[in-house]
C-alpha positions as a LaTeX table, in Angstrom:
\begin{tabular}{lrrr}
\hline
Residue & $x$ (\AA) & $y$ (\AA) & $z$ (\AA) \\
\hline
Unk1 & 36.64 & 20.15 & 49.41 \\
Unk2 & 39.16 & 17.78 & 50.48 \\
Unk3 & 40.66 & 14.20 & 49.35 \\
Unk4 & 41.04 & 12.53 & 52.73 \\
Unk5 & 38.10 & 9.98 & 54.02 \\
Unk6 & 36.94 & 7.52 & 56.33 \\
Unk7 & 38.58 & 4.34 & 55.65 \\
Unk8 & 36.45 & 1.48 & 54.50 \\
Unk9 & 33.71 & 0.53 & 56.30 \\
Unk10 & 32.88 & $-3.37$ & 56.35 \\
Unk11 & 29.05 & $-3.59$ & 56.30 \\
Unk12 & 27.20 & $-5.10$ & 59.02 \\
Unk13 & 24.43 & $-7.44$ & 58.99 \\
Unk14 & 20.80 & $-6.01$ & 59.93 \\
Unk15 & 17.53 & $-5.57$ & 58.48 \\
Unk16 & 15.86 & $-2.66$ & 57.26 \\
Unk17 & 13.91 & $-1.87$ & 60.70 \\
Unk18 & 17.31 & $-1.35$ & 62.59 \\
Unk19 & 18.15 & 1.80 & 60.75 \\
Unk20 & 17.37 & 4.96 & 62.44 \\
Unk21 & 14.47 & 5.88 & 59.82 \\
Unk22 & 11.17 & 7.03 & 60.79 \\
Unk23 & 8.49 & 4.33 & 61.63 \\
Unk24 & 6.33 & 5.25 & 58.84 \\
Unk25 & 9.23 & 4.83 & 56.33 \\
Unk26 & 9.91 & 1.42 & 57.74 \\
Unk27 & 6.22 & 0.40 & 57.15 \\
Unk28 & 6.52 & 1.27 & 53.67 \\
Unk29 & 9.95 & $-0.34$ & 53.02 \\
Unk30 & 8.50 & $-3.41$ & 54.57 \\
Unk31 & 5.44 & $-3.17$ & 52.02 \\
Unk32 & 7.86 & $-3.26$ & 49.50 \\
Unk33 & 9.48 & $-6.40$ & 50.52 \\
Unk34 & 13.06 & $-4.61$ & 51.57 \\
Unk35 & 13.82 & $-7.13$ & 54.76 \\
Unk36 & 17.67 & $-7.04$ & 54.79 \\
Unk37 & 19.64 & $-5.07$ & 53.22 \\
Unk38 & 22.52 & $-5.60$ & 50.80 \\
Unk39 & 25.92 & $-4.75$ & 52.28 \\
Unk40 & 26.48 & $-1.64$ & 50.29 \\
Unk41 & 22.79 & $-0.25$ & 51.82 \\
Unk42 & 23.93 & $-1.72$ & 55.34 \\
Unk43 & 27.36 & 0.27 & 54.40 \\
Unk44 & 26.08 & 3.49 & 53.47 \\
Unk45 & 22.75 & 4.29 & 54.95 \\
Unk46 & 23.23 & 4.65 & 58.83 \\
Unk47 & 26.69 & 7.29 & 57.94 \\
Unk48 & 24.35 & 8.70 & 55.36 \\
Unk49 & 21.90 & 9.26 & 57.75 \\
Unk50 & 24.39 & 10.90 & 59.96 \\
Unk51 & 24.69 & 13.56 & 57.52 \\
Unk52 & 28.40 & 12.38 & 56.06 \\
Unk53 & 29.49 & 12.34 & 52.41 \\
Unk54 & 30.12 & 9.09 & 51.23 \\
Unk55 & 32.52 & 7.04 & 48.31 \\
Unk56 & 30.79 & 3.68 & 47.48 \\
Unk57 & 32.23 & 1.59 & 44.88 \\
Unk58 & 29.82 & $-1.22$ & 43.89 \\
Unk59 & 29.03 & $-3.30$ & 41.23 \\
Unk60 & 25.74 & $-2.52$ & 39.77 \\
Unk61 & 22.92 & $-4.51$ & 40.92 \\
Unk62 & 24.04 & $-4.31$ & 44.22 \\
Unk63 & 20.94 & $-2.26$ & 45.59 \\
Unk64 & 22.77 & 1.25 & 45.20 \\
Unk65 & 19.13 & 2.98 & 44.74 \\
Unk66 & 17.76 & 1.81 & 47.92 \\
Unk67 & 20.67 & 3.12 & 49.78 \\
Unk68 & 21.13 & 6.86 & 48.72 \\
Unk69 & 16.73 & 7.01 & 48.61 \\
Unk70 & 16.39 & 6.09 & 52.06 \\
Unk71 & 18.56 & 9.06 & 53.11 \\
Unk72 & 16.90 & 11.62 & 51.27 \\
Unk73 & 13.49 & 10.35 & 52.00 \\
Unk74 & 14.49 & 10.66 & 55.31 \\
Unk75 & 15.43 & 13.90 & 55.26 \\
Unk76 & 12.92 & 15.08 & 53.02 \\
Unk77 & 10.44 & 13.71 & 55.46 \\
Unk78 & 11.88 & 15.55 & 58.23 \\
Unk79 & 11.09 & 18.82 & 56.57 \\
Unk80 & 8.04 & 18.29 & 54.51 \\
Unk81 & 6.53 & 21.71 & 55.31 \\
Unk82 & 9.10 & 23.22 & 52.94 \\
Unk83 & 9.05 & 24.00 & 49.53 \\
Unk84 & 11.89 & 23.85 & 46.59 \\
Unk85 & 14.71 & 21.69 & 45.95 \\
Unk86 & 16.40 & 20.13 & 48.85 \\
Unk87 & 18.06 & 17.14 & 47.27 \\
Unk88 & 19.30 & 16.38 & 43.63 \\
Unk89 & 20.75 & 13.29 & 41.83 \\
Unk90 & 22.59 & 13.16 & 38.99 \\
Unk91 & 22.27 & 9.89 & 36.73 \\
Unk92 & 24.01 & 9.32 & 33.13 \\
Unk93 & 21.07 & 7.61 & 31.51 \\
Unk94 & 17.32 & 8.62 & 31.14 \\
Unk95 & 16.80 & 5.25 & 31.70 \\
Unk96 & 18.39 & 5.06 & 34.92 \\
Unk97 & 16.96 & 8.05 & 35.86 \\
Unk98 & 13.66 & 6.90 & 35.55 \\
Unk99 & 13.86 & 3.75 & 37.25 \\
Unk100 & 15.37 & 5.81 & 40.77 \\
Unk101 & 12.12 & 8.41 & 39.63 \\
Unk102 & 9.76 & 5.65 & 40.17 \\
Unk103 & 11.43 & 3.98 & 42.87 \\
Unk104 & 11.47 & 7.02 & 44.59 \\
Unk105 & 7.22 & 7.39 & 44.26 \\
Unk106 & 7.12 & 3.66 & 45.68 \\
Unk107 & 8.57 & 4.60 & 48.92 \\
Unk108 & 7.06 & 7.91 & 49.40 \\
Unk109 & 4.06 & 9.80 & 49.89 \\
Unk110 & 2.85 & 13.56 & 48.95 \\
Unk111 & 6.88 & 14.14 & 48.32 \\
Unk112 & 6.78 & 15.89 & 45.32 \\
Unk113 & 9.53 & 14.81 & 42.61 \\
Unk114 & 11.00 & 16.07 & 39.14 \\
Unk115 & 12.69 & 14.14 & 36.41 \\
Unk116 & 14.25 & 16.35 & 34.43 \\
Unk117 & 16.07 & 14.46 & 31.12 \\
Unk118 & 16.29 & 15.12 & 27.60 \\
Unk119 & 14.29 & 12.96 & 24.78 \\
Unk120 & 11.00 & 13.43 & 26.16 \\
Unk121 & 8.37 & 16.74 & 26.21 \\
Unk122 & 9.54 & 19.41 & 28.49 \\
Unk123 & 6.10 & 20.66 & 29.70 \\
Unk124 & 5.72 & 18.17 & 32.47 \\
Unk125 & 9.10 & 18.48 & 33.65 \\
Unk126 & 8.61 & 22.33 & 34.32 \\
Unk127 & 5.27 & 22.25 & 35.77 \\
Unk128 & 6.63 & 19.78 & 38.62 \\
Unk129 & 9.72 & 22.44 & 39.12 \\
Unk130 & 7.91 & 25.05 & 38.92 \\
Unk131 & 5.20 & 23.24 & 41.65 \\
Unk132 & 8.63 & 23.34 & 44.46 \\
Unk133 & 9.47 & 19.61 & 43.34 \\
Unk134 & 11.25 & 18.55 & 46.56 \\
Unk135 & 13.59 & 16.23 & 44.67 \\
Unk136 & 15.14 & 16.44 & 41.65 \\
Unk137 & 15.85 & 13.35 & 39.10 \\
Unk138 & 17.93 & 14.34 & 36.60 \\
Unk139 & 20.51 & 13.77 & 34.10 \\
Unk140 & 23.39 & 16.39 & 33.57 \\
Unk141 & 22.83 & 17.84 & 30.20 \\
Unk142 & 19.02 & 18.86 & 30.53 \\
Unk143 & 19.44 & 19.88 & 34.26 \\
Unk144 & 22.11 & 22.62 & 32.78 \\
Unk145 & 19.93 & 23.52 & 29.99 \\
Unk146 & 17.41 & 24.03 & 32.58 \\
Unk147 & 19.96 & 26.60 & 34.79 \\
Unk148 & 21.23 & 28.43 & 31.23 \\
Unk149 & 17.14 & 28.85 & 31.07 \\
Unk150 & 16.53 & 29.81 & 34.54 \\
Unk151 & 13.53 & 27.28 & 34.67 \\
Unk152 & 15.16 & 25.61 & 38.02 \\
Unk153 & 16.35 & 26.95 & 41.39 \\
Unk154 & 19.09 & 24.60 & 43.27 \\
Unk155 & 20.14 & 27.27 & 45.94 \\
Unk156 & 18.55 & 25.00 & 48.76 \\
Unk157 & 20.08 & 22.01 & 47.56 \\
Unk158 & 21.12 & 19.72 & 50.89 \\
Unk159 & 21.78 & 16.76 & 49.64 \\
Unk160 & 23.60 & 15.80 & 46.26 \\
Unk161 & 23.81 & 12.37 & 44.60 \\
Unk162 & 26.09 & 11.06 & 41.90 \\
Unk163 & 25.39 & 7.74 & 41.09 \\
Unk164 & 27.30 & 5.84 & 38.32 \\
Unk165 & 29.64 & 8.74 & 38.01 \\
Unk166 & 31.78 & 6.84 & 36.20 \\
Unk167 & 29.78 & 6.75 & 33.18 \\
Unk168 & 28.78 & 10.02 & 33.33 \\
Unk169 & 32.38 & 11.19 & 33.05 \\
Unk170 & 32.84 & 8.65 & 30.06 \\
Unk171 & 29.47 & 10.25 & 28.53 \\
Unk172 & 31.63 & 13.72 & 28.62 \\
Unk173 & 29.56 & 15.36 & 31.41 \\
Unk174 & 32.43 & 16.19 & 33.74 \\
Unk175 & 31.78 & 20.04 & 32.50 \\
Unk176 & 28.55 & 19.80 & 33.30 \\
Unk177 & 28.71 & 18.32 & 36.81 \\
Unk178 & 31.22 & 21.05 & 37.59 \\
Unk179 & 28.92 & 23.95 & 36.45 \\
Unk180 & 25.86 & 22.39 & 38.37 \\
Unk181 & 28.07 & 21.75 & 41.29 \\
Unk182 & 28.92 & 25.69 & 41.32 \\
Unk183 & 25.14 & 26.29 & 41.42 \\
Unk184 & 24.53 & 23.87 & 44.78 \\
Unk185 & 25.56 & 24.79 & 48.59 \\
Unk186 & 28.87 & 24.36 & 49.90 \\
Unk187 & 27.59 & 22.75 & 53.23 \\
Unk188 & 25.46 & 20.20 & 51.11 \\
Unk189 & 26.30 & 16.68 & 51.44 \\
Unk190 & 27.36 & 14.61 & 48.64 \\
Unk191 & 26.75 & 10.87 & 47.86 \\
Unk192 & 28.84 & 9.54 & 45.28 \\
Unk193 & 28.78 & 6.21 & 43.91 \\
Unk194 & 31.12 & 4.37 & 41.07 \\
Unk195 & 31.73 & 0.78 & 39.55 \\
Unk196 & 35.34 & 2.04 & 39.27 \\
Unk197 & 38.16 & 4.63 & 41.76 \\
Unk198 & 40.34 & 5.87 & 39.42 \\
Unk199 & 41.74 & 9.43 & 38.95 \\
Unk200 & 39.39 & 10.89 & 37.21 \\
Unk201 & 36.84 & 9.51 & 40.27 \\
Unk202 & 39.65 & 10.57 & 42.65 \\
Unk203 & 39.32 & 14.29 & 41.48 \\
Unk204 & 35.50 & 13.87 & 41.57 \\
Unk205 & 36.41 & 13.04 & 45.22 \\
Unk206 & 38.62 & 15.93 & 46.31 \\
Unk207 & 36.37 & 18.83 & 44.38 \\
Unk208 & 32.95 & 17.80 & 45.85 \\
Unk209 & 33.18 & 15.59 & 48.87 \\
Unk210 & 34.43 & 16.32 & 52.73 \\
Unk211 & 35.98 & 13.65 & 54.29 \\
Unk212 & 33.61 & 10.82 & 52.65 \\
Unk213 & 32.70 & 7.51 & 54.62 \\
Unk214 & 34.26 & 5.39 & 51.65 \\
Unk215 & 32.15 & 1.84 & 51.40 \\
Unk216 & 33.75 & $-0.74$ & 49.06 \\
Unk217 & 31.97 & $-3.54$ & 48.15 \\
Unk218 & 34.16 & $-6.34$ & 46.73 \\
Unk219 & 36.65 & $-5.65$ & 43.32 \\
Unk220 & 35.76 & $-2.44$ & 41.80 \\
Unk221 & 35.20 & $-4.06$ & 38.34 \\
Unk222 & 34.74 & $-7.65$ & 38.47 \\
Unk223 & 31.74 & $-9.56$ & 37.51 \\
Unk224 & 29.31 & $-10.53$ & 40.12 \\
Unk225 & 29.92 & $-14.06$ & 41.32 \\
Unk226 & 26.40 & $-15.02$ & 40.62 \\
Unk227 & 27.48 & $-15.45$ & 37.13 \\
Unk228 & 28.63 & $-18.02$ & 35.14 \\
Unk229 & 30.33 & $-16.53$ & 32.47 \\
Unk230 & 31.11 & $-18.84$ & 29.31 \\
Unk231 & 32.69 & $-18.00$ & 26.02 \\
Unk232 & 31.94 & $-19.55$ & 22.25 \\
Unk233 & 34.74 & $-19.39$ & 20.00 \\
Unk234 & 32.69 & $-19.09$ & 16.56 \\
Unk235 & 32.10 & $-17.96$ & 12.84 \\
Unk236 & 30.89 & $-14.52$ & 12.17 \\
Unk237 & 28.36 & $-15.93$ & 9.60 \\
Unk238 & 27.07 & $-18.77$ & 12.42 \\
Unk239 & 26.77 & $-16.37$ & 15.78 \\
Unk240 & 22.43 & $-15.91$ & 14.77 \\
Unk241 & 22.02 & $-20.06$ & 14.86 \\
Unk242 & 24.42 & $-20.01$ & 17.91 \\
Unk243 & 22.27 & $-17.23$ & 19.48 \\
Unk244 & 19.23 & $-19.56$ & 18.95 \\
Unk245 & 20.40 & $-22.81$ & 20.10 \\
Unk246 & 20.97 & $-20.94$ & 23.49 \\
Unk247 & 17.17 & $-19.44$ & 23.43 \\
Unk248 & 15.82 & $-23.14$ & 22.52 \\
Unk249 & 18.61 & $-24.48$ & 25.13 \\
Unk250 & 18.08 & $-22.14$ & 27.80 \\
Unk251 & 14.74 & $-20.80$ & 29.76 \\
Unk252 & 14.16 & $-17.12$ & 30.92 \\
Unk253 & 15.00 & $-13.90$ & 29.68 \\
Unk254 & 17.57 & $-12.89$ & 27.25 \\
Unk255 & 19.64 & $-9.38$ & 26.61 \\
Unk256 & 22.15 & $-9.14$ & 23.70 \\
Unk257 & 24.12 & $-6.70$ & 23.62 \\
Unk258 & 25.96 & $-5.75$ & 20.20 \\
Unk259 & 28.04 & $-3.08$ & 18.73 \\
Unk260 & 26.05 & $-1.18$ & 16.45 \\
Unk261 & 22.65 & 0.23 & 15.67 \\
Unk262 & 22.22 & $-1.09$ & 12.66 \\
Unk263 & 22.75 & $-4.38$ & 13.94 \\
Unk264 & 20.97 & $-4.49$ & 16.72 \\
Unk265 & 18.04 & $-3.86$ & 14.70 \\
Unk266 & 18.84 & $-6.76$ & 12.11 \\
Unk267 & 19.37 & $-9.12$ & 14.79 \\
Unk268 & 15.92 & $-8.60$ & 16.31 \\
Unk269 & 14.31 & $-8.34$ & 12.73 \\
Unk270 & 15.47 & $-11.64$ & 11.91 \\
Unk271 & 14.86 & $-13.23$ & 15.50 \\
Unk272 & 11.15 & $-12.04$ & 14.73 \\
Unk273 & 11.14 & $-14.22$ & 11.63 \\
Unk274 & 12.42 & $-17.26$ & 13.69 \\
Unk275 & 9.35 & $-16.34$ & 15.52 \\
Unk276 & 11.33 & $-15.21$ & 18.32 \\
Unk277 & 9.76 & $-12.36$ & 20.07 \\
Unk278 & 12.20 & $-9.44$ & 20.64 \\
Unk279 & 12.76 & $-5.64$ & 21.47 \\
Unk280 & 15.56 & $-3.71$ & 20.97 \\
Unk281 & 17.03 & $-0.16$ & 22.42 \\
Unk282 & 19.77 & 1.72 & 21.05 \\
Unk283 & 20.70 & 5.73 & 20.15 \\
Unk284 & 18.54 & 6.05 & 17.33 \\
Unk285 & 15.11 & 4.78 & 19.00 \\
Unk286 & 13.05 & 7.13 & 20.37 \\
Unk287 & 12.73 & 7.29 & 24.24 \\
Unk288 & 9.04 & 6.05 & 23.82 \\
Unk289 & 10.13 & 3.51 & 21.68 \\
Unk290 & 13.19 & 2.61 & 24.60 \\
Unk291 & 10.22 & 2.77 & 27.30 \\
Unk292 & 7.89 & 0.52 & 25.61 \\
Unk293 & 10.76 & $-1.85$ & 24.72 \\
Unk294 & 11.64 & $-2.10$ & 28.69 \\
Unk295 & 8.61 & $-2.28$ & 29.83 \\
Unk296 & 7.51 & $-4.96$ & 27.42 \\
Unk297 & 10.50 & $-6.84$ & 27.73 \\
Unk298 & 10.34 & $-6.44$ & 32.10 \\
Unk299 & 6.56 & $-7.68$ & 31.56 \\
Unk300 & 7.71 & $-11.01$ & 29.52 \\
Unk301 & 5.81 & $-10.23$ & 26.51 \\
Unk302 & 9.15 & $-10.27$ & 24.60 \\
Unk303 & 11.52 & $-12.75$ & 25.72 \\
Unk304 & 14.70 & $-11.25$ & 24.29 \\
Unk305 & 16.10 & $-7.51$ & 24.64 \\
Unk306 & 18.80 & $-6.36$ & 21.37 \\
Unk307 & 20.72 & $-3.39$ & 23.01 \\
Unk308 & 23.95 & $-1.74$ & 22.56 \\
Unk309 & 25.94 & $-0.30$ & 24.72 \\
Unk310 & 24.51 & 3.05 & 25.41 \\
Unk311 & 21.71 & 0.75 & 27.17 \\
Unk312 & 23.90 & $-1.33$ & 29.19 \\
Unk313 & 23.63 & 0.93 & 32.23 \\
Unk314 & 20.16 & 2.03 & 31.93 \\
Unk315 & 18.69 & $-1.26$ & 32.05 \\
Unk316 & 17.56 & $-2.49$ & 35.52 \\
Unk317 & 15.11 & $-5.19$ & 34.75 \\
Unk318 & 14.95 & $-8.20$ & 37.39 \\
Unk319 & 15.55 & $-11.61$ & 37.02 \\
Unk320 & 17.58 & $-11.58$ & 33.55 \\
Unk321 & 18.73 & $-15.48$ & 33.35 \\
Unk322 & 21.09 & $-14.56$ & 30.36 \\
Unk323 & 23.17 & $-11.97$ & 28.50 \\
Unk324 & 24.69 & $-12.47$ & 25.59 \\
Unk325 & 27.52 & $-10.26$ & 24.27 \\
Unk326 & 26.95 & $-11.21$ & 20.62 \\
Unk327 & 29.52 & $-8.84$ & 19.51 \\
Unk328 & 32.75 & $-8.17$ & 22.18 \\
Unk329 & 32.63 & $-5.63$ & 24.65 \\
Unk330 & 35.31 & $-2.82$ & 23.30 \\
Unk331 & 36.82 & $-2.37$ & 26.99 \\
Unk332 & 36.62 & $-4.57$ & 30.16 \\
Unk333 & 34.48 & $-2.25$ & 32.00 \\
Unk334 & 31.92 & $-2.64$ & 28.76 \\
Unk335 & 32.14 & $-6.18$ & 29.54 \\
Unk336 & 31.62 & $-5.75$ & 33.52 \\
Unk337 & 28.55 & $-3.60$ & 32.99 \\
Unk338 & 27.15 & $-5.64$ & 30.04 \\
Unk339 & 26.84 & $-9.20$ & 32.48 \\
Unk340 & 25.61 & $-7.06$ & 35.05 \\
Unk341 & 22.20 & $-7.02$ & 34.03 \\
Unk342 & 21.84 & $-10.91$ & 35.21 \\
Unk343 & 22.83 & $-12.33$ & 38.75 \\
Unk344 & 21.47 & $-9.13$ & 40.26 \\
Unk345 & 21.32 & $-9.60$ & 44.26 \\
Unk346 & 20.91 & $-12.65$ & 45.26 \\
Unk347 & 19.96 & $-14.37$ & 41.78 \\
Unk348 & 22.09 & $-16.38$ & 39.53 \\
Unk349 & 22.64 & $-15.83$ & 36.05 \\
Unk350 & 24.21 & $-16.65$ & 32.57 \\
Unk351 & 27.18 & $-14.46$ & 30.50 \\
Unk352 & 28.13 & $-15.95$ & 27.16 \\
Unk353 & 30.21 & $-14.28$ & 25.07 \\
Unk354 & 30.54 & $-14.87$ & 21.15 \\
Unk355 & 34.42 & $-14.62$ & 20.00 \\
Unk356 & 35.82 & $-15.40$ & 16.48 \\
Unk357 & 38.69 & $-16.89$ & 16.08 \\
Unk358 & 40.81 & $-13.74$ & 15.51 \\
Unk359 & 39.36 & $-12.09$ & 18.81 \\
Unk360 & 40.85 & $-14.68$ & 21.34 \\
Unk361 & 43.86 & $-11.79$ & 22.30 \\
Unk362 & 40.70 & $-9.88$ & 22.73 \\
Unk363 & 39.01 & $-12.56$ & 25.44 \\
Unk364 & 42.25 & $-13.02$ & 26.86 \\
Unk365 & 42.91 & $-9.18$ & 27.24 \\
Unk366 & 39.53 & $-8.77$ & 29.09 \\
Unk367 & 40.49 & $-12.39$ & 31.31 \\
Unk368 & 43.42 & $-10.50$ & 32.74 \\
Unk369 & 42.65 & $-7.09$ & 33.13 \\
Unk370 & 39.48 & $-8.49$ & 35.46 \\
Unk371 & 41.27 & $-11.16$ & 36.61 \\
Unk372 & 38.85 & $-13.57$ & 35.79 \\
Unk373 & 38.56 & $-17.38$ & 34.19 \\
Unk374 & 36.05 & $-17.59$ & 31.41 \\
Unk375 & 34.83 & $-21.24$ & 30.13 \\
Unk376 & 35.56 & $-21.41$ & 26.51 \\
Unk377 & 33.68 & $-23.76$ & 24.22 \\
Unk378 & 34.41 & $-24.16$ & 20.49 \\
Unk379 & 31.89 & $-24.33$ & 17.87 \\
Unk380 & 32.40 & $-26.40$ & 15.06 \\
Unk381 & 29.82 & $-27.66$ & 11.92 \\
Unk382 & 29.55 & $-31.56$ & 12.33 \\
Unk383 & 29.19 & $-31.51$ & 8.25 \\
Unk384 & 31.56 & $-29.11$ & 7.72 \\
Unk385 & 30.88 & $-26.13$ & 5.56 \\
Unk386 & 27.02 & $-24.67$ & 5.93 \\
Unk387 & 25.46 & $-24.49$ & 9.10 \\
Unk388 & 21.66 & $-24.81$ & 8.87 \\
Unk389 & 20.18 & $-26.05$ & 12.26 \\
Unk390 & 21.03 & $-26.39$ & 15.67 \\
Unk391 & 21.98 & $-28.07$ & 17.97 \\
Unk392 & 22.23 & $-31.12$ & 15.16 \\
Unk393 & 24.49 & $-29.41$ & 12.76 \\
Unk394 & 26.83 & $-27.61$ & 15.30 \\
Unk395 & 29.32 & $-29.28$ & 17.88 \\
Unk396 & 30.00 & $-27.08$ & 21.03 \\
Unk397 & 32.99 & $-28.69$ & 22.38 \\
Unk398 & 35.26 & $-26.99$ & 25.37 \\
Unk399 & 38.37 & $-25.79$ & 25.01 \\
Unk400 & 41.27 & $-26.58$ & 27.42 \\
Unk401 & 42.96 & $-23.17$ & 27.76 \\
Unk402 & 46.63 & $-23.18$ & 29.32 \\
Unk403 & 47.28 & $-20.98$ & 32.45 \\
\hline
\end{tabular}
């Protein structure tokens, strides 16, 4: 493989119907609703089409699916007769993976497809490989179970996707890529796609794509415009009446995100006896429990969604008006990919953060490595000491902060 690419390509503006894509495919992209696309699907599909590798860095939420699916649907399409494997993507969350599974059977029909990750039984997830699933949906560590075991055949692999690859080298599944890379074609093609180029996505880069198109769709790792992002400066011991002023403040859907299991599960516990309705998903629910938590959550039977971090990137519900990082983000990127879940597309959204005093370095850390102004807000008892209801017993007044 090689390092050099296409330079940037600058998306242009069309609709779905202009791509060279099969008229039945355009029917069913118009059932969908897909009218025009978003610049990194106007930027990648009609080179991906062409049969080139391609480097897309976008934000998430920016309609990365859509544009590696069309491709392989395409392609797929074009050779239908066949059976087996001819296209694979890689995804670091089950989550994820499932939402590009069932994306994939809204755009398609009598395409067979395979998800193949770990947490839930194994017997339907051989059946469909052993059937000559025509894609494959999978994340890294079961897929190389799956090779140790001999229960999959990638030999006629054309087309390869990494999507978020990012995370899945921050997950620790560079080994894992590398030995499922050695099992694929060399004359595949390869889609890669990242919220971030650094070296480590560089290297990706040079050992498993030829001379990629590379699309770049504004900063790397920024926050989408779409969002307002606001910080409160408050107590540890007042955050849970902060957090419900905003739901009694604020109308549509709420995710928190916090640090740890434990208290993600105590901050929904004792939403629930505000009479709150709320899910959570972290490491230690099951991926039934994580499903039904989504999927009541996406339906708006529970307004609020407790996650950690290990969710962040797995969640792809629309129209999220607010997130709430109740406990800081450890990095910047955790920050970039927590807000991410609101002001998807076109939408607007809310990010406010919760900082204690002794975390401003923190919010300031995160302001310049993004390069990014946050509105900062103070909150202060009117009474003093005690905090019992809200808004009448808390002050949220801004804070002028220097340049």
């Amino acid at each position: 493989m090689t390092d050099s690419m296409t330079p940037p390509v600058t998306a242009a503006v069309t609709q779905f119907v202009d791509f060279a894509i099969s008229e039945t495919l355009k029917k069913r992209i118009t059932a969908c609703n897909f009218i025009t696309p978003t610049p990194v699907q106007a930027g990648a599909i009609p080179p991906a089409l062409e049969g080139k590798d391609i480097l897309a860095t976008a934000q998430t939420g920016t309609g990365k699916t859509l544009s590696f699916l069309l491709p392989i649907i395409e392609k797929l399409e074009e050779v239908k007769a066949t059976r087996g494997a001819a296209a694979l993507i890689l995804l670091p969350t089950r989550e994820l993976a499932m939402q590009v599974e069932k994306a994939f059977r809204q755009l398609t029909t009598g395409i067979s497809v395979a998800l193949v990750v770990g947490g839930v039984a194994e017997g339907p997830q051989i059946e469909a490989l052993r059937r000559g699933a025509r894609l494959i949906v999978a994340t890294p560590g079961r897929l190389e179970d799956y090779i140790g075991r001999r229960l999959v055949k990638l030999e006629g692999i054309r087309i390869l996707v990494l999507d978020e690859v990012d995370r899945m080298l921050d997950m620790g599944f560079k080994p894992a890529i590398r030995r499922i890379a050695d099992c694929l074609p060399q004359d595949r093609q390869t889609l890669c796609y990242s919220a971030t180029l650094d070296n480590q996505i560089k290297e990706v880069v040079r050992d498993y794509l030829k001379n990629p198109v590379r699309i770049e769709i504004g900063s790397v790792l920024k926050p989408s415009e779409n969002v307002e992002l606001q910080a409160f400066e408050v107590d540890a011991d007042s955050k849970l009446e902060l957090l419900q002023h905003l739901l009694r403040s604020e109308t549509g859907s709420f995710i928190v995100f916090v640090r740890t299991k434990h208290g993600a599960d105590r901050i929904a516990m004792r939403l629930e006896r505000a009479g709150i309705e709320a899910a959570r998903i972290h490491g230690d629910r099951t991926q039934a429990q994580r499903n039904a938590a989504l999927r009541s959550f996406s339906q708006g039977r529970q307004r609020v969604l407790v996650a950690t971090d290990v969710a962040a990137r797995g969640i792809d519900v629309a129209h999220v008006a607010h997130v709430v990082n109740y406990d800081m983000p450890k990095e910047a990127e955790d920050f970039v990919h927590r807000v991410g879940r609101t002001g998807r597309a076109a939408s607007k959204g809310i990010a406010s953060t919760f900082t204690t005093p002794n975390e401003r370095g923190d919010l300031r850390k995160i302001e310049r490595q993004l390069n990014i102004k946050i509105k900062r807000f103070r909150v202060r008892p009117n009474g003093g000491a005690g905090v019992t209801h809200l808004p009448e017993n808390i002050a949220v007044q801004p804070v002028l902060v220097a340049n």
